[in-house]
PDB file of C-alpha atoms in Angstrom:
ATOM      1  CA  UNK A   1       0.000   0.000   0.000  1.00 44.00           C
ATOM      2  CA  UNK A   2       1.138   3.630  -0.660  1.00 44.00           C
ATOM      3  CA  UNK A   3       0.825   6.292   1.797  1.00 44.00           C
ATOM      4  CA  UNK A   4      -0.128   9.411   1.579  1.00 40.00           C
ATOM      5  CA  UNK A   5       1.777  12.703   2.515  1.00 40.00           C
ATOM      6  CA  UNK A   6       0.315  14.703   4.404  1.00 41.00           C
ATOM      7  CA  UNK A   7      -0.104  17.869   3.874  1.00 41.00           C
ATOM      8  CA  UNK A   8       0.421  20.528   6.138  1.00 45.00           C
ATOM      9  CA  UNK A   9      -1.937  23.559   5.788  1.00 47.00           C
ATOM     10  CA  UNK A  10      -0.668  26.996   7.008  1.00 46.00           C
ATOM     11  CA  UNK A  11      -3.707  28.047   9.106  1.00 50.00           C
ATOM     12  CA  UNK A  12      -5.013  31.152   9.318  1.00 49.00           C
ATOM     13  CA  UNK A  13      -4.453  34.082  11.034  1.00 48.00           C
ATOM     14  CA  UNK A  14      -5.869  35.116  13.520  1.00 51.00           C
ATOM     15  CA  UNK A  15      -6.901  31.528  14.919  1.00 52.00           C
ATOM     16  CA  UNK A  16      -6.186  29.273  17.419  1.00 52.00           C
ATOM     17  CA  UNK A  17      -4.340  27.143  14.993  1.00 59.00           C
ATOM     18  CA  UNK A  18      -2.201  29.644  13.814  1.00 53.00           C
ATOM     19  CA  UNK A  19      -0.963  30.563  17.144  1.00 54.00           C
ATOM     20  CA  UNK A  20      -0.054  26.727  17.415  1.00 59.00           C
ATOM     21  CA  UNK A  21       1.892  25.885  14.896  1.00 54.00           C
ATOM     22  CA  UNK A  22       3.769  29.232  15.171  1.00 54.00           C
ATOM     23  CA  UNK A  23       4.170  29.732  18.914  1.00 54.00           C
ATOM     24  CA  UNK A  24       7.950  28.966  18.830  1.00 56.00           C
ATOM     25  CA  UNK A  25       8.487  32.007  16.036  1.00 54.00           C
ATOM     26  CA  UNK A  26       6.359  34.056  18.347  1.00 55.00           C
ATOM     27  CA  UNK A  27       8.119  33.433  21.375  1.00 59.00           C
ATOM     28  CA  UNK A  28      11.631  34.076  19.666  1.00 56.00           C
ATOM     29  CA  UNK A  29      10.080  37.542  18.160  1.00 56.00           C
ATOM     30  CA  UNK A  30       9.337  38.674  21.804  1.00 56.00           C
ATOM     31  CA  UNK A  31      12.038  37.458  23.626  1.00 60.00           C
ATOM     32  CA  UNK A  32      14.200  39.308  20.502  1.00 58.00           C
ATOM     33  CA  UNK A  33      11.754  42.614  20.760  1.00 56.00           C
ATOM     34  CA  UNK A  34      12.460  42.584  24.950  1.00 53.00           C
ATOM     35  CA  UNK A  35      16.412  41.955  24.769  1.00 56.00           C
ATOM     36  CA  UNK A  36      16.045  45.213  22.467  1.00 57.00           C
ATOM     37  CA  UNK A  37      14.178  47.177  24.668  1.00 55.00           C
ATOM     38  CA  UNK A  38      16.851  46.588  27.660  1.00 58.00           C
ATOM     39  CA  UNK A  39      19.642  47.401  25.422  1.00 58.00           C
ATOM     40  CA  UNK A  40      18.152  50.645  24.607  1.00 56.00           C
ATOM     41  CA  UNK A  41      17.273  51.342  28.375  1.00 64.00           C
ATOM     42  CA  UNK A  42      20.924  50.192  29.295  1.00 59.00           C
ATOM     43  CA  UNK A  43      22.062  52.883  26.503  1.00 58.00           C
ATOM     44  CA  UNK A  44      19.975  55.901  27.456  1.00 56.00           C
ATOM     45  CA  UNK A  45      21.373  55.180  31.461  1.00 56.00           C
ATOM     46  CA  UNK A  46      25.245  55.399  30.271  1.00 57.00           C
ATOM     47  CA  UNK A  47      24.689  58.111  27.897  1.00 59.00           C
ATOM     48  CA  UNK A  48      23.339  61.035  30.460  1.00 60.00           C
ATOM     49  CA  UNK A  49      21.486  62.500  26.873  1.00 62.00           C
ATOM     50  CA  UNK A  50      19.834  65.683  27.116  1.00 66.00           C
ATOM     51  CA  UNK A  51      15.913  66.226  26.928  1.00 69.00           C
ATOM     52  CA  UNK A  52      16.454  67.145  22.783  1.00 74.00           C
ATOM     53  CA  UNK A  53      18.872  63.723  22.423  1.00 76.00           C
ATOM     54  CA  UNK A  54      16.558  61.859  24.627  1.00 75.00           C
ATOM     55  CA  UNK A  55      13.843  62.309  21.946  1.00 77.00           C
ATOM     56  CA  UNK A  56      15.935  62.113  18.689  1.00 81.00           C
ATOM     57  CA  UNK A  57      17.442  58.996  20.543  1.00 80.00           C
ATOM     58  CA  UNK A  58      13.755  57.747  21.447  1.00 81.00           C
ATOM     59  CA  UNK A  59      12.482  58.698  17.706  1.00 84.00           C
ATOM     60  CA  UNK A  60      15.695  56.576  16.342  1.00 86.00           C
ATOM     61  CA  UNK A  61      14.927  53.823  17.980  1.00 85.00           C
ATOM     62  CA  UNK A  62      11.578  53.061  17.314  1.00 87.00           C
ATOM     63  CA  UNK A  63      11.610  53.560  13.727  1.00 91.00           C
ATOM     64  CA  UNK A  64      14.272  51.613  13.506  1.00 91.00           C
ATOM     65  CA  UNK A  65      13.224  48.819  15.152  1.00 90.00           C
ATOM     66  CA  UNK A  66      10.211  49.413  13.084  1.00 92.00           C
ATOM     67  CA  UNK A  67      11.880  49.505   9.887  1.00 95.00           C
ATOM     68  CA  UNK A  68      14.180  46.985   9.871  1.00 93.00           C
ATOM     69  CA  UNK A  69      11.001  44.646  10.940  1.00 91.00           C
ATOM     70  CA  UNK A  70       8.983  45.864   8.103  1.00 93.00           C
ATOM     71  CA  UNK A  71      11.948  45.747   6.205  1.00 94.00           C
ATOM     72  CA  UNK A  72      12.228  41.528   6.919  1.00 92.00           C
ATOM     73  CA  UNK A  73       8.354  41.332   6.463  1.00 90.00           C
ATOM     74  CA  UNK A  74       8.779  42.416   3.306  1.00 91.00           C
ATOM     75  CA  UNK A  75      11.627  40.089   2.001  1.00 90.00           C
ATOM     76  CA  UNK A  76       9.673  37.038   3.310  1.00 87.00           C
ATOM     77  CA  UNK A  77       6.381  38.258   1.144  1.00 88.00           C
ATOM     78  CA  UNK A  78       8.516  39.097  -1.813  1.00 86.00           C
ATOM     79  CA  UNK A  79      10.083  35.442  -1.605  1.00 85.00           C
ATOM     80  CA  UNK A  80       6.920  33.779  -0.657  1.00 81.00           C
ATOM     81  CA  UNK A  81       5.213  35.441  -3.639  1.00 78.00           C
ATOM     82  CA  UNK A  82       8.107  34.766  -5.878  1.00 76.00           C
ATOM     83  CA  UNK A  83       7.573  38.459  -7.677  1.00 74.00           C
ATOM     84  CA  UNK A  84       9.348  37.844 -11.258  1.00 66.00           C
ATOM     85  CA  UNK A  85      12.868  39.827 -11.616  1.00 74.00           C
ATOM     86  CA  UNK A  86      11.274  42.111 -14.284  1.00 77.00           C
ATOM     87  CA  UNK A  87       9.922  45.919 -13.701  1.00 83.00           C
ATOM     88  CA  UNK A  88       7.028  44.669 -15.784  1.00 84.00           C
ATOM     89  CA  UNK A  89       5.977  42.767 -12.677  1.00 83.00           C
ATOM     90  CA  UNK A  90       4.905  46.071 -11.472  1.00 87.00           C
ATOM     91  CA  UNK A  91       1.760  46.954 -13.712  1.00 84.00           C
ATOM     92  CA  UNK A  92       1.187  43.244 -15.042  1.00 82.00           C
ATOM     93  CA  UNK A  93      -1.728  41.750 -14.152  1.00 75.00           C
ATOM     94  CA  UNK A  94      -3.126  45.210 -12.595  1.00 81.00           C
ATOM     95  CA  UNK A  95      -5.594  46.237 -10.072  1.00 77.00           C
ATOM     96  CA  UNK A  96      -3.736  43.887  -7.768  1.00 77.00           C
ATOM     97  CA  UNK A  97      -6.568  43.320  -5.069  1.00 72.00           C
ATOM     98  CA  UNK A  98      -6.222  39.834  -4.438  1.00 65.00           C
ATOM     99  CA  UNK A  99      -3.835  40.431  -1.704  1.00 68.00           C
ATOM    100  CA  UNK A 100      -2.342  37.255   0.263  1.00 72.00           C
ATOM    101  CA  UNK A 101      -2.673  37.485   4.373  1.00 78.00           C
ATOM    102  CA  UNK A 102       0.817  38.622   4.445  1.00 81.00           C
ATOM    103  CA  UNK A 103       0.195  41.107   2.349  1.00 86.00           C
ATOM    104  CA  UNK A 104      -3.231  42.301   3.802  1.00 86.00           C
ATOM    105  CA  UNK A 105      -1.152  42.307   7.615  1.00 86.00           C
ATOM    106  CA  UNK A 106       1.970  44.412   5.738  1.00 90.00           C
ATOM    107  CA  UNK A 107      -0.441  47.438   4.717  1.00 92.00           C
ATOM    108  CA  UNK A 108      -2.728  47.202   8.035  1.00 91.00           C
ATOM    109  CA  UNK A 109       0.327  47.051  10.592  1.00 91.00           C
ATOM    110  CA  UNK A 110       1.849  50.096   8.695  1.00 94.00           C
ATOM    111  CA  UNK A 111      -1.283  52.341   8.352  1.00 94.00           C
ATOM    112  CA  UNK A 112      -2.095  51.271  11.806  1.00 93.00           C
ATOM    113  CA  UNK A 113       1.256  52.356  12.654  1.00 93.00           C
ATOM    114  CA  UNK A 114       2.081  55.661  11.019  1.00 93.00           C
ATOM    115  CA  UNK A 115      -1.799  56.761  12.579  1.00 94.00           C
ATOM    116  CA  UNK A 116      -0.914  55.874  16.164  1.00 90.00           C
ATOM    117  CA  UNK A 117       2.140  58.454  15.974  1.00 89.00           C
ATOM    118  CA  UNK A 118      -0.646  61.152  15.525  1.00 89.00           C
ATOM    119  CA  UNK A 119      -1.836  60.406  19.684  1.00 88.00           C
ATOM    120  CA  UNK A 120       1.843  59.837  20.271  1.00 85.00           C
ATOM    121  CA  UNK A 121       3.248  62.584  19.547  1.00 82.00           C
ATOM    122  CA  UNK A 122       0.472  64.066  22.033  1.00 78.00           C
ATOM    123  CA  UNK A 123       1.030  62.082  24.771  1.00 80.00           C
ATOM    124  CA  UNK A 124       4.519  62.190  24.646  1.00 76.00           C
ATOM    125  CA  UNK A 125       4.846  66.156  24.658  1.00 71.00           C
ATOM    126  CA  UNK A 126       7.146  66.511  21.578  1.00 74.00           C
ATOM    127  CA  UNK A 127       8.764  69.572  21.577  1.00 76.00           C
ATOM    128  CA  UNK A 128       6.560  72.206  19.325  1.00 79.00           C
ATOM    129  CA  UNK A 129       9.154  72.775  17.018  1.00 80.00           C
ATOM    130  CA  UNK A 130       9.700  68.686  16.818  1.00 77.00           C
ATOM    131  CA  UNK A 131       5.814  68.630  15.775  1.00 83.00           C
ATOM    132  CA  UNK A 132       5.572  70.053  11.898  1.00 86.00           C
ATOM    133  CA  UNK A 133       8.439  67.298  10.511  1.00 86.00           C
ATOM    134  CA  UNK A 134       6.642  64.890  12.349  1.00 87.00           C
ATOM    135  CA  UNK A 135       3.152  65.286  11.329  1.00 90.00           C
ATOM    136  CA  UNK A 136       4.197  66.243   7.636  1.00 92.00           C
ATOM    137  CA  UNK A 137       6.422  62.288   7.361  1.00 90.00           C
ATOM    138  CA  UNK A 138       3.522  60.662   9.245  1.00 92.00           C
ATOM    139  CA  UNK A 139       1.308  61.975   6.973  1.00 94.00           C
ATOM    140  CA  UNK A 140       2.974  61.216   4.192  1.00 94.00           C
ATOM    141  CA  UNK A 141       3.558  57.654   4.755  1.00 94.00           C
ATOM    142  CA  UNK A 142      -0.056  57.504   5.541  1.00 94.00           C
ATOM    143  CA  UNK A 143      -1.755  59.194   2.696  1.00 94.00           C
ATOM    144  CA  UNK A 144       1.056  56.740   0.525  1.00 94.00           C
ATOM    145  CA  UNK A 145       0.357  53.538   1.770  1.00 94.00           C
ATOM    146  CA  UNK A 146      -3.087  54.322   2.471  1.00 93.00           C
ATOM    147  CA  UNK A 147      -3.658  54.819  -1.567  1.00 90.00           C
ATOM    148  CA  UNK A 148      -1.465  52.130  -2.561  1.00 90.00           C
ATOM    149  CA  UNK A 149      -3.689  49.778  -0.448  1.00 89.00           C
ATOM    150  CA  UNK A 150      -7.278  50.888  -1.612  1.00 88.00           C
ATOM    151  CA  UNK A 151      -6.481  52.174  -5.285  1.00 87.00           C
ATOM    152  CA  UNK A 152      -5.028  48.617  -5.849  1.00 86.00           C
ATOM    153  CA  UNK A 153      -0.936  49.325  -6.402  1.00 88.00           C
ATOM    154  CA  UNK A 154       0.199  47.366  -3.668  1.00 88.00           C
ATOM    155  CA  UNK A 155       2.775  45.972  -5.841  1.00 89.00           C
ATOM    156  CA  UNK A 156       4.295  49.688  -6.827  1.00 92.00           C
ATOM    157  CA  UNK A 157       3.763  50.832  -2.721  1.00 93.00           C
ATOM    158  CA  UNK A 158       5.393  48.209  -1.413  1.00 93.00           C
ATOM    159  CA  UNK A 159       8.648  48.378  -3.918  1.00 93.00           C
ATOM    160  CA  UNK A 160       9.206  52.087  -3.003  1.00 95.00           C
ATOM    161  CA  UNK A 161       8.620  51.647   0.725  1.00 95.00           C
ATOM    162  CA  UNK A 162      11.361  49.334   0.646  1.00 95.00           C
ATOM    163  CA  UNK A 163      13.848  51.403  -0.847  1.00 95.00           C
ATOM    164  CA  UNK A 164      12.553  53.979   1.619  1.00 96.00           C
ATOM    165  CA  UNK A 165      13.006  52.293   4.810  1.00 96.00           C
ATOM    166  CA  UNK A 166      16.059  51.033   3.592  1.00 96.00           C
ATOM    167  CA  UNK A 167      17.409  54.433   3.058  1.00 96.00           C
ATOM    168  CA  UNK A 168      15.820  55.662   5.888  1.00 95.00           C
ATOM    169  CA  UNK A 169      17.006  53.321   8.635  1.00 95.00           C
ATOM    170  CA  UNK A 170      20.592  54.475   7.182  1.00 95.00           C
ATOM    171  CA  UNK A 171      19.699  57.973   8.542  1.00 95.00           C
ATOM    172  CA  UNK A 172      18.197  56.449  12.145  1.00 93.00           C
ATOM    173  CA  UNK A 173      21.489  54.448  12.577  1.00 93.00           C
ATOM    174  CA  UNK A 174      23.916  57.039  12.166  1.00 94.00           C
ATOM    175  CA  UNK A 175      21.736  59.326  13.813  1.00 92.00           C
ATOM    176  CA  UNK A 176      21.587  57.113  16.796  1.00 88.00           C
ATOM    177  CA  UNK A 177      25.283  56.325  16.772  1.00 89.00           C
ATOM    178  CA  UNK A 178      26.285  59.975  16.750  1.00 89.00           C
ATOM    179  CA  UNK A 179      23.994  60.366  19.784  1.00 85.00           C
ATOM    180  CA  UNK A 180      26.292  58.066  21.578  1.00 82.00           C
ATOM    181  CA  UNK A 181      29.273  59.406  20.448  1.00 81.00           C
ATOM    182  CA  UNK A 182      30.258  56.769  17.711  1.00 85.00           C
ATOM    183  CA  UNK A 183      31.562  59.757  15.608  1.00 88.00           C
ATOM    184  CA  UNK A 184      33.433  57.723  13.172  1.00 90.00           C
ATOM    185  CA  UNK A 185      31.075  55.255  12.189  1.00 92.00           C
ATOM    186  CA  UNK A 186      28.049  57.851  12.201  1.00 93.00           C
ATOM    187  CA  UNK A 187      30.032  60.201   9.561  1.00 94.00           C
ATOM    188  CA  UNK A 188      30.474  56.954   7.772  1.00 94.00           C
ATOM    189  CA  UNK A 189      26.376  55.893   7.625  1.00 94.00           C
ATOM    190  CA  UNK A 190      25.295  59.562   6.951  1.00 95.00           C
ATOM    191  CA  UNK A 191      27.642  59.485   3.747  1.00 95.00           C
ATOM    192  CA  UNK A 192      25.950  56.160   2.843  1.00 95.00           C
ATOM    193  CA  UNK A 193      22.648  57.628   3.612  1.00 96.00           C
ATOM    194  CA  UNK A 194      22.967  60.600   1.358  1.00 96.00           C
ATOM    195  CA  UNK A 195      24.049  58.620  -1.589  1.00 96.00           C
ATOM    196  CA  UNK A 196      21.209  56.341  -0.872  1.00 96.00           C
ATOM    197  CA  UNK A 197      18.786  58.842  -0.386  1.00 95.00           C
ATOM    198  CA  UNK A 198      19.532  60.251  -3.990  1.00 96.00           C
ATOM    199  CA  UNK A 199      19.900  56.729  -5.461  1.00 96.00           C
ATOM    200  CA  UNK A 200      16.790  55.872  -3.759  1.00 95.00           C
ATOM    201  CA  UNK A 201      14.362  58.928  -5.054  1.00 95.00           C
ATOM    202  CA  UNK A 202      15.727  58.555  -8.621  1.00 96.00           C
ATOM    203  CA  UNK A 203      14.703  54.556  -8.561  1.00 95.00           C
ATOM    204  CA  UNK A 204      11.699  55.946  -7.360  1.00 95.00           C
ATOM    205  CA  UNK A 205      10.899  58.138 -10.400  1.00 95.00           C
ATOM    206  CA  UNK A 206      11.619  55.431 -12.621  1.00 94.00           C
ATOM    207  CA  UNK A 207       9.813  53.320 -11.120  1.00 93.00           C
ATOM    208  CA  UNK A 208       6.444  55.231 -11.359  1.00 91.00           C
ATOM    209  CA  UNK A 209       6.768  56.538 -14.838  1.00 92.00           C
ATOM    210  CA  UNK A 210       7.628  53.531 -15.974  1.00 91.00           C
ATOM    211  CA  UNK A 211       4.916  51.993 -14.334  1.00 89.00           C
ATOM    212  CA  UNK A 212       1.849  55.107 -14.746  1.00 87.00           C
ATOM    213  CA  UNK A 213       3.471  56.462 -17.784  1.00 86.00           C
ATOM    214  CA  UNK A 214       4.480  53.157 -20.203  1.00 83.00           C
ATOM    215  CA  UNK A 215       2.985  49.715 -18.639  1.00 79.00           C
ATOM    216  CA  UNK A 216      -0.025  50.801 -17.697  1.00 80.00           C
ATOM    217  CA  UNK A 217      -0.509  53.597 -20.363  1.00 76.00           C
ATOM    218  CA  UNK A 218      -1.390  50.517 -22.766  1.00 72.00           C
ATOM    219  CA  UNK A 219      -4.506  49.459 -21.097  1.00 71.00           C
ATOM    220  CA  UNK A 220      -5.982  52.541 -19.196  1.00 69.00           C
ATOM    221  CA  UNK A 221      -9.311  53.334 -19.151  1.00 65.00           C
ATOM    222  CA  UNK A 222     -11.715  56.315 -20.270  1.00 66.00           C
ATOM    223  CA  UNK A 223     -13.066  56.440 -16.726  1.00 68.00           C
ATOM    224  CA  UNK A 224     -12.218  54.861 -13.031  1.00 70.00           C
ATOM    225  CA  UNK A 225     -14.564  51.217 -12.625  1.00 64.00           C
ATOM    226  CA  UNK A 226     -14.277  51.180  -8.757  1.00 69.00           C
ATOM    227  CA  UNK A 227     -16.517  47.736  -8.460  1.00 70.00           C
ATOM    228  CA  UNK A 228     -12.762  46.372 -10.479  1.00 67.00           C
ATOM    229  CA  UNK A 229     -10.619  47.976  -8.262  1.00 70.00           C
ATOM    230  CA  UNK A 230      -9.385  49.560 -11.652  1.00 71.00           C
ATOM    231  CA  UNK A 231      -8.260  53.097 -10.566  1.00 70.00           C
ATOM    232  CA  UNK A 232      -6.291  53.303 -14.309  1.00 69.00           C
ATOM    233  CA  UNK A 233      -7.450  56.624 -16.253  1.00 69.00           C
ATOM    234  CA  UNK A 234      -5.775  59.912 -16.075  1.00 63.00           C
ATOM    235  CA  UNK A 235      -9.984  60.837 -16.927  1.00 50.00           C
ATOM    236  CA  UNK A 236     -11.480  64.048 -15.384  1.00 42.00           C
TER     237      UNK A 236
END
């Protein structure tokens, strides 16, 4: 007689299953996410920082904890997906609303996110002067993502946020070494970050007119059909 394989079925999330057959990754993820938050603590004892470090230092840390983790998230769905090496994977195929659950949990951790800095930055008493630049990113990231989501170019949003974070947790890590003195290697990231940062906004451009202006130029429509998800016409 021949057996049969079984098959193991990724449950879904969130269910009881889920938590399961994934409560060892879980585990590891906090016990990684606590070790982090008593090296910071340790960090911000030594350093004696003033009130203005103290919050650059804060602000450093959290977004780059928070990249880097969106950063990984968004490796594993790339790889999981197994996105073609071709820019044409960028409009092909397009509205892209059949989003997997890693995909759906990407976009709703990082609207989720970039809204709960509005409260934050309340609660926290940010300096007035601190407020503007951070209402103006938050904002930004949140009026981004939020489109990308709902108007169906997930594909396109979450490219560019890559390269963003990527070029943006640069900044956050040399900014956070030169709070605690680590002159040498801080000098060292912000060169990297600049270069990056222009690198990073001319992929950008490229990337969305090749994708608004020539892929998906060759199959727009005269007006927007929202019961498609087909947000393609430049139409009035």
């Amino acid at each position: 007689m021949v057996q049969k394989k079984k098959t193991n079925k990724a449950a879904s999330f969130p269910s009881h299953e889920f938590f399961i057959q994934n409560h060892g990754d879980i585990a590891v993820t906090a016990m990684v996410l606590f070790f982090i938050g008593l090296v910071f603590q340790k960090l911000i004892k030594k350093s004696h920082l003033s009130k203005s470090k103290l919050s650059k230092f804060n602000e450093s840390a959290q977004l780059g904890v928070f990249y880097v983790a969106s950063l990984a998230l968004l490796g594993y769905i790339f790889y999981l997906e197994q996105f073609p090496l071709s820019i044409s994977f960028l409009w092909d195929e397009y509205p892209h609303k059949y989003h997997v659950l890693h995909q759906k949990l990407f976009f709703i951790v990082q609207i989720a996110y970039w809204i709960h800095i509005f409260p934050e930055i309340y609660f926290q008493k940010v300096r007035k002067e601190d407020m503007p630049q951070q209402i103006t990113y938050s904002s930004l990231y949140l009026v981004f993502l939020t489109a990308g989501y709902f108007m169906n170019f997930s594909r396109l949003a979450m490219l560019l946020i890559a390269v963003h974070y990527a070029c943006e947790l640069l900044f956050h890590l040399a900014r956070f070494l030169k709070i605690i003195e680590k002159e040498e290697i801080s000098k060292l990231l912000f060169y990297m970050w600049a270069v990056c940062f222009v690198v990073g906004r001319l992929f950008t451009f490229v990337c969305a007119f090749l994708t608004f202006w020539v892929g998906l130029a060759k199959s727009e429509l005269d007006l927007i059909d929202i019961k498609s998800g087909n947000f393609n016409s430049f139409s009035n």
